[in-house]
Amino acid sequence: MCPGDELGAFGVAPVPWHERLLAWILSLGPVPQSVGVIPDGNRRFAREHGITVDQGHVAGSHTLGRVGTWSSLVGVKESIIYVFSADNFRRPRSEQDGLFQEISRRCQYILENSDDFRKAGRRVRCVGDLELLPNDLQRFLARVDLATADNASDITANLIDGYTSLNDGASVQLLLRTSGETRLSDFLLWQSSHARLHFEPKNLPDIRFTDYLWALIEYQLQRPKLKVRPSS
């Protein structure tokens, strides 16, 4: 880990000084405490760039790492990522296996760098109907949950069940979806009922800091109009 780097959701992502400066300026305004992310567009990205679907998913997971880093820099306390949905089981078995392998690789990285995650205070929770996943992946997810359990701020990887409730009953203030799709796919419908919705036209691997920055600026501009859902 290079000096000054920040931990992303599933890895370490170097942050240029100008991004740090912009993130600090943005952190002076209202920042959503909980951000939901529906990552989409990995397969389209793969087709557009002439690479395999598996390589597209790897590129997308790297972007999620950067999103986690950016969220941490501006002061977001919890990032909830819709990693795998029940509908994904309809995809070819080879693609499912590729996704599971990439998730396993990210889990292995977290376990090998658990001290860095502890220093950064990043907890990684894996929630949903995990019993539907391969047994070896279930064990990986359980180890990651345990290894980061004492850390303060959350990155929640939501697998299978889009309806999963947040433990503290909190609401999602900002919900992002990539690839231009304008639907929520049943993801945290109750928790995001009063959230700012941002539908990013770019595919997930194409997302850059300026795209994330603009989503947060829109949130800050719209925040006075947003209602706060009472905790359950």
Short mmCIF file of the C-alpha atoms (twelve columns), coordinates in Angstrom:
data_MODEL
# 
_entry.id   MODEL 
# 
loop_
_atom_site.group_PDB 
_atom_site.id 
_atom_site.type_symbol 
_atom_site.label_atom_id 
_atom_site.label_alt_id 
_atom_site.label_comp_id 
_atom_site.label_asym_id 
_atom_site.label_seq_id 
_atom_site.Cartn_x 
_atom_site.Cartn_y 
_atom_site.Cartn_z 
_atom_site.pdbx_PDB_model_num 
ATOM 1   C CA . MET A 1   0.000   0.000   0.000   1 
ATOM 2   C CA . CYS A 2   1.491   3.312   -1.061  1 
ATOM 3   C CA . PRO A 3   1.654   6.156   1.475   1 
ATOM 4   C CA . GLY A 4   -1.514  8.220   1.314   1 
ATOM 5   C CA . ASP A 5   -3.572  5.580   -0.504  1 
ATOM 6   C CA . GLU A 6   -7.111  4.888   0.691   1 
ATOM 7   C CA . LEU A 7   -8.911  1.592   0.952   1 
ATOM 8   C CA . GLY A 8   -11.676 1.048   -1.551  1 
ATOM 9   C CA . ALA A 9   -14.602 -1.333  -1.200  1 
ATOM 10  C CA . PHE A 10  -12.678 -4.358  -2.430  1 
ATOM 11  C CA . GLY A 11  -9.108  -3.154  -2.602  1 
ATOM 12  C CA . VAL A 12  -6.678  -0.261  -2.477  1 
ATOM 13  C CA . ALA A 13  -7.144  2.577   -4.921  1 
ATOM 14  C CA . PRO A 14  -4.540  5.367   -5.224  1 
ATOM 15  C CA . VAL A 15  -6.090  8.831   -5.063  1 
ATOM 16  C CA . PRO A 16  -4.510  11.782  -6.928  1 
ATOM 17  C CA . TRP A 17  -4.058  14.979  -4.937  1 
ATOM 18  C CA . HIS A 18  -6.633  16.925  -6.958  1 
ATOM 19  C CA . GLU A 19  -9.292  14.297  -6.226  1 
ATOM 20  C CA . ARG A 20  -8.436  14.506  -2.530  1 
ATOM 21  C CA . LEU A 21  -8.815  18.286  -2.673  1 
ATOM 22  C CA . LEU A 22  -12.183 18.124  -4.435  1 
ATOM 23  C CA . ALA A 23  -13.385 15.435  -2.022  1 
ATOM 24  C CA . TRP A 24  -12.389 17.615  0.936   1 
ATOM 25  C CA . ILE A 25  -14.265 20.604  -0.500  1 
ATOM 26  C CA . LEU A 26  -17.325 18.434  -1.087  1 
ATOM 27  C CA . SER A 27  -17.126 17.060  2.458   1 
ATOM 28  C CA . LEU A 28  -17.730 20.579  3.797   1 
ATOM 29  C CA . GLY A 29  -21.310 20.392  2.541   1 
ATOM 30  C CA . PRO A 30  -24.051 17.899  3.436   1 
ATOM 31  C CA . VAL A 31  -22.861 14.360  2.729   1 
ATOM 32  C CA . PRO A 32  -25.171 11.329  2.498   1 
ATOM 33  C CA . GLN A 33  -24.472 8.980   5.380   1 
ATOM 34  C CA . SER A 34  -25.604 5.943   3.411   1 
ATOM 35  C CA . VAL A 35  -25.165 5.419   -0.343  1 
ATOM 36  C CA . GLY A 36  -26.641 2.521   -2.304  1 
ATOM 37  C CA . VAL A 37  -25.005 1.364   -5.531  1 
ATOM 38  C CA . ILE A 38  -26.526 -0.786  -8.279  1 
ATOM 39  C CA . PRO A 39  -23.499 -1.623  -10.438 1 
ATOM 40  C CA . ASP A 40  -24.466 -2.294  -14.038 1 
ATOM 41  C CA . GLY A 41  -22.922 -2.336  -17.492 1 
ATOM 42  C CA . ASN A 42  -19.965 -4.709  -17.154 1 
ATOM 43  C CA . ARG A 43  -21.139 -6.897  -20.035 1 
ATOM 44  C CA . ARG A 44  -21.815 -3.914  -22.285 1 
ATOM 45  C CA . PHE A 45  -18.386 -2.564  -21.447 1 
ATOM 46  C CA . ALA A 46  -16.880 -5.920  -22.418 1 
ATOM 47  C CA . ARG A 47  -18.681 -5.947  -25.775 1 
ATOM 48  C CA . GLU A 48  -17.674 -2.372  -26.549 1 
ATOM 49  C CA . HIS A 49  -14.008 -3.058  -25.798 1 
ATOM 50  C CA . GLY A 50  -13.756 -6.503  -27.360 1 
ATOM 51  C CA . ILE A 51  -12.906 -8.318  -24.132 1 
ATOM 52  C CA . THR A 52  -14.482 -11.270 -22.357 1 
ATOM 53  C CA . VAL A 53  -17.428 -10.909 -20.000 1 
ATOM 54  C CA . ASP A 54  -15.237 -12.089 -17.124 1 
ATOM 55  C CA . GLN A 55  -12.755 -9.313  -17.890 1 
ATOM 56  C CA . GLY A 56  -15.639 -6.848  -17.900 1 
ATOM 57  C CA . HIS A 57  -16.665 -7.965  -14.418 1 
ATOM 58  C CA . VAL A 58  -13.076 -7.629  -13.201 1 
ATOM 59  C CA . ALA A 59  -12.959 -4.071  -14.568 1 
ATOM 60  C CA . GLY A 60  -16.238 -3.332  -12.808 1 
ATOM 61  C CA . SER A 61  -14.991 -4.650  -9.481  1 
ATOM 62  C CA . HIS A 62  -11.958 -2.369  -9.732  1 
ATOM 63  C CA . THR A 63  -14.316 0.566   -10.245 1 
ATOM 64  C CA . LEU A 64  -16.277 -0.439  -7.145  1 
ATOM 65  C CA . GLY A 65  -13.006 -0.245  -5.241  1 
ATOM 66  C CA . ARG A 66  -12.565 3.332   -6.394  1 
ATOM 67  C CA . VAL A 67  -16.171 4.190   -5.523  1 
ATOM 68  C CA . GLY A 68  -15.544 2.880   -2.010  1 
ATOM 69  C CA . THR A 69  -12.447 5.048   -1.791  1 
ATOM 70  C CA . TRP A 70  -14.272 8.164   -2.969  1 
ATOM 71  C CA . SER A 71  -17.110 7.524   -0.516  1 
ATOM 72  C CA . SER A 72  -14.633 7.238   2.337   1 
ATOM 73  C CA . LEU A 73  -12.876 10.457  1.354   1 
ATOM 74  C CA . VAL A 74  -16.036 12.575  1.378   1 
ATOM 75  C CA . GLY A 75  -17.291 11.075  4.646   1 
ATOM 76  C CA . VAL A 76  -19.949 8.559   3.584   1 
ATOM 77  C CA . LYS A 77  -20.397 6.153   6.508   1 
ATOM 78  C CA . GLU A 78  -22.024 3.240   4.698   1 
ATOM 79  C CA . SER A 79  -21.918 2.019   1.098   1 
ATOM 80  C CA . ILE A 80  -24.397 -0.711  0.149   1 
ATOM 81  C CA . ILE A 81  -23.538 -2.484  -3.098  1 
ATOM 82  C CA . TYR A 82  -25.911 -4.809  -4.965  1 
ATOM 83  C CA . VAL A 83  -23.248 -7.338  -5.896  1 
ATOM 84  C CA . PHE A 84  -25.374 -10.263 -7.090  1 
ATOM 85  C CA . SER A 85  -29.138 -10.552 -7.526  1 
ATOM 86  C CA . ALA A 86  -31.454 -13.546 -7.827  1 
ATOM 87  C CA . ASP A 87  -31.923 -12.671 -11.504 1 
ATOM 88  C CA . ASN A 88  -28.203 -13.226 -12.055 1 
ATOM 89  C CA . PHE A 89  -28.822 -16.959 -11.646 1 
ATOM 90  C CA . ARG A 90  -30.486 -16.829 -15.073 1 
ATOM 91  C CA . ARG A 91  -27.184 -15.981 -16.690 1 
ATOM 92  C CA . PRO A 92  -24.958 -18.687 -18.215 1 
ATOM 93  C CA . ARG A 93  -23.272 -20.869 -15.620 1 
ATOM 94  C CA . SER A 94  -19.853 -19.888 -16.945 1 
ATOM 95  C CA . GLU A 95  -20.608 -16.214 -16.271 1 
ATOM 96  C CA . GLN A 96  -21.886 -16.989 -12.781 1 
ATOM 97  C CA . ASP A 97  -18.691 -18.906 -12.047 1 
ATOM 98  C CA . GLY A 98  -16.640 -15.958 -13.279 1 
ATOM 99  C CA . LEU A 99  -18.525 -13.587 -10.982 1 
ATOM 100 C CA . PHE A 100 -18.092 -15.904 -8.009  1 
ATOM 101 C CA . GLN A 101 -14.374 -16.221 -8.736  1 
ATOM 102 C CA . GLU A 102 -13.975 -12.447 -8.852  1 
ATOM 103 C CA . ILE A 103 -15.857 -12.031 -5.564  1 
ATOM 104 C CA . SER A 104 -13.636 -14.724 -4.045  1 
ATOM 105 C CA . ARG A 105 -10.505 -12.925 -5.260  1 
ATOM 106 C CA . ARG A 106 -11.689 -9.707  -3.655  1 
ATOM 107 C CA . CYS A 107 -12.449 -11.553 -0.431  1 
ATOM 108 C CA . GLN A 108 -8.961  -13.042 -0.464  1 
ATOM 109 C CA . TYR A 109 -7.484  -9.581  -0.929  1 
ATOM 110 C CA . ILE A 110 -9.417  -8.241  2.054   1 
ATOM 111 C CA . LEU A 111 -8.281  -11.142 4.229   1 
ATOM 112 C CA . GLU A 112 -4.652  -10.668 3.210   1 
ATOM 113 C CA . ASN A 113 -4.883  -6.938  3.965   1 
ATOM 114 C CA . SER A 114 -7.187  -7.018  6.987   1 
ATOM 115 C CA . ASP A 115 -4.775  -4.847  8.996   1 
ATOM 116 C CA . ASP A 116 -5.081  -2.080  6.406   1 
ATOM 117 C CA . PHE A 117 -8.865  -2.342  6.520   1 
ATOM 118 C CA . ARG A 118 -8.714  -2.149  10.312  1 
ATOM 119 C CA . LYS A 119 -6.537  0.977   10.204  1 
ATOM 120 C CA . ALA A 120 -8.948  2.569   7.733   1 
ATOM 121 C CA . GLY A 121 -11.908 1.526   9.903   1 
ATOM 122 C CA . ARG A 122 -13.635 -0.239  7.009   1 
ATOM 123 C CA . ARG A 123 -16.008 -3.054  7.843   1 
ATOM 124 C CA . VAL A 124 -17.245 -5.302  5.022   1 
ATOM 125 C CA . ARG A 125 -20.584 -7.006  5.619   1 
ATOM 126 C CA . CYS A 126 -22.094 -9.583  3.288   1 
ATOM 127 C CA . VAL A 127 -25.875 -9.911  3.550   1 
ATOM 128 C CA . GLY A 128 -28.681 -11.653 1.677   1 
ATOM 129 C CA . ASP A 129 -29.628 -15.266 0.953   1 
ATOM 130 C CA . LEU A 130 -26.039 -16.428 1.128   1 
ATOM 131 C CA . GLU A 131 -27.033 -20.094 1.323   1 
ATOM 132 C CA . LEU A 132 -27.792 -19.975 -2.407  1 
ATOM 133 C CA . LEU A 133 -24.134 -19.286 -3.147  1 
ATOM 134 C CA . PRO A 134 -21.410 -21.926 -3.584  1 
ATOM 135 C CA . ASN A 135 -20.165 -23.308 -0.270  1 
ATOM 136 C CA . ASP A 136 -16.582 -22.147 -0.729  1 
ATOM 137 C CA . LEU A 137 -17.778 -18.597 -1.454  1 
ATOM 138 C CA . GLN A 138 -20.002 -18.663 1.628   1 
ATOM 139 C CA . ARG A 139 -16.959 -19.519 3.735   1 
ATOM 140 C CA . PHE A 140 -14.969 -16.677 2.170   1 
ATOM 141 C CA . LEU A 141 -17.750 -14.177 2.899   1 
ATOM 142 C CA . ALA A 142 -18.048 -15.351 6.506   1 
ATOM 143 C CA . ARG A 143 -14.297 -14.948 7.020   1 
ATOM 144 C CA . VAL A 144 -14.370 -11.416 5.583   1 
ATOM 145 C CA . ASP A 145 -17.291 -10.475 7.819   1 
ATOM 146 C CA . LEU A 146 -15.459 -11.799 10.867  1 
ATOM 147 C CA . ALA A 147 -12.089 -10.264 9.950   1 
ATOM 148 C CA . THR A 148 -13.544 -6.739  9.663   1 
ATOM 149 C CA . ALA A 149 -16.306 -6.999  12.295  1 
ATOM 150 C CA . ASP A 150 -14.718 -4.561  14.760  1 
ATOM 151 C CA . ASN A 151 -14.241 -1.759  12.246  1 
ATOM 152 C CA . ALA A 152 -16.391 1.346   12.367  1 
ATOM 153 C CA . SER A 153 -17.821 2.227   8.954   1 
ATOM 154 C CA . ASP A 154 -19.620 -0.205  6.694   1 
ATOM 155 C CA . ILE A 155 -19.366 -1.469  3.151   1 
ATOM 156 C CA . THR A 156 -22.295 -3.829  2.706   1 
ATOM 157 C CA . ALA A 157 -22.165 -6.325  -0.146  1 
ATOM 158 C CA . ASN A 158 -25.760 -7.301  -0.861  1 
ATOM 159 C CA . LEU A 159 -26.043 -10.709 -2.517  1 
ATOM 160 C CA . ILE A 160 -29.234 -12.375 -3.766  1 
ATOM 161 C CA . ASP A 161 -31.774 -10.465 -1.650  1 
ATOM 162 C CA . GLY A 162 -32.480 -6.892  -2.714  1 
ATOM 163 C CA . TYR A 163 -34.997 -6.427  0.094   1 
ATOM 164 C CA . THR A 164 -32.489 -6.936  2.909   1 
ATOM 165 C CA . SER A 165 -33.043 -4.476  5.743   1 
ATOM 166 C CA . LEU A 166 -30.272 -2.363  7.173   1 
ATOM 167 C CA . ASN A 167 -29.456 -3.408  10.707  1 
ATOM 168 C CA . ASP A 168 -29.965 0.028   12.235  1 
ATOM 169 C CA . GLY A 169 -33.118 0.863   10.303  1 
ATOM 170 C CA . ALA A 170 -31.395 3.808   8.636   1 
ATOM 171 C CA . SER A 171 -32.429 5.122   5.255   1 
ATOM 172 C CA . VAL A 172 -30.374 5.436   2.081   1 
ATOM 173 C CA . GLN A 173 -29.908 9.080   1.146   1 
ATOM 174 C CA . LEU A 174 -28.358 8.579   -2.291  1 
ATOM 175 C CA . LEU A 175 -28.896 5.685   -4.697  1 
ATOM 176 C CA . LEU A 176 -26.713 5.317   -7.783  1 
ATOM 177 C CA . ARG A 177 -27.230 3.079   -10.788 1 
ATOM 178 C CA . THR A 178 -24.842 2.887   -13.711 1 
ATOM 179 C CA . SER A 179 -25.251 2.041   -17.432 1 
ATOM 180 C CA . GLY A 180 -28.240 4.307   -18.060 1 
ATOM 181 C CA . GLU A 181 -30.875 1.921   -16.706 1 
ATOM 182 C CA . THR A 182 -33.615 3.817   -14.851 1 
ATOM 183 C CA . ARG A 183 -34.977 1.082   -12.600 1 
ATOM 184 C CA . LEU A 184 -34.159 -0.080  -9.082  1 
ATOM 185 C CA . SER A 185 -34.455 -3.855  -9.636  1 
ATOM 186 C CA . ASP A 186 -36.199 -4.231  -6.253  1 
ATOM 187 C CA . PHE A 187 -33.082 -3.012  -4.451  1 
ATOM 188 C CA . LEU A 188 -33.740 -1.529  -0.993  1 
ATOM 189 C CA . LEU A 189 -37.073 -0.063  -2.060  1 
ATOM 190 C CA . TRP A 190 -38.151 0.815   1.487   1 
ATOM 191 C CA . GLN A 191 -34.805 2.187   2.622   1 
ATOM 192 C CA . SER A 192 -34.433 4.365   -0.482  1 
ATOM 193 C CA . SER A 193 -38.021 5.630   -0.604  1 
ATOM 194 C CA . HIS A 194 -36.849 9.216   0.043   1 
ATOM 195 C CA . ALA A 195 -33.398 8.951   -1.513  1 
ATOM 196 C CA . ARG A 196 -31.927 11.057  -4.262  1 
ATOM 197 C CA . LEU A 197 -31.813 8.787   -7.336  1 
ATOM 198 C CA . HIS A 198 -28.914 9.206   -9.731  1 
ATOM 199 C CA . PHE A 199 -28.945 7.221   -12.967 1 
ATOM 200 C CA . GLU A 200 -25.482 7.411   -14.484 1 
ATOM 201 C CA . PRO A 201 -25.425 6.799   -18.272 1 
ATOM 202 C CA . LYS A 202 -21.902 5.355   -18.255 1 
ATOM 203 C CA . ASN A 203 -21.190 1.666   -17.752 1 
ATOM 204 C CA . LEU A 204 -19.704 0.801   -14.376 1 
ATOM 205 C CA . PRO A 205 -16.075 0.329   -15.534 1 
ATOM 206 C CA . ASP A 206 -16.196 3.739   -17.260 1 
ATOM 207 C CA . ILE A 207 -17.116 5.651   -14.088 1 
ATOM 208 C CA . ARG A 208 -14.602 8.289   -13.054 1 
ATOM 209 C CA . PHE A 209 -14.265 10.498  -10.005 1 
ATOM 210 C CA . THR A 210 -15.948 13.419  -11.770 1 
ATOM 211 C CA . ASP A 211 -19.053 11.272  -12.365 1 
ATOM 212 C CA . TYR A 212 -19.252 10.366  -8.688  1 
ATOM 213 C CA . LEU A 213 -18.562 13.978  -7.766  1 
ATOM 214 C CA . TRP A 214 -21.479 15.183  -9.868  1 
ATOM 215 C CA . ALA A 215 -23.847 12.679  -8.230  1 
ATOM 216 C CA . LEU A 216 -22.901 14.066  -4.818  1 
ATOM 217 C CA . ILE A 217 -23.241 17.662  -5.988  1 
ATOM 218 C CA . GLU A 218 -26.742 16.857  -7.247  1 
ATOM 219 C CA . TYR A 219 -27.522 15.358  -3.842  1 
ATOM 220 C CA . GLN A 220 -26.319 18.493  -2.076  1 
ATOM 221 C CA . LEU A 221 -28.379 20.715  -4.370  1 
ATOM 222 C CA . GLN A 222 -31.510 18.594  -3.919  1 
ATOM 223 C CA . ARG A 223 -31.114 17.816  -0.218  1 
ATOM 224 C CA . PRO A 224 -33.432 20.594  1.046   1 
ATOM 225 C CA . LYS A 225 -36.217 19.028  -1.048  1 
ATOM 226 C CA . LEU A 226 -35.617 15.460  0.120   1 
ATOM 227 C CA . LYS A 227 -37.716 13.994  2.894   1 
ATOM 228 C CA . VAL A 228 -36.194 11.959  5.694   1 
ATOM 229 C CA . ARG A 229 -37.743 8.541   6.206   1 
ATOM 230 C CA . PRO A 230 -38.258 7.900   9.926   1 
ATOM 231 C CA . SER A 231 -36.306 4.993   11.380  1 
ATOM 232 C CA . SER A 232 -38.277 1.817   11.972  1 
# 
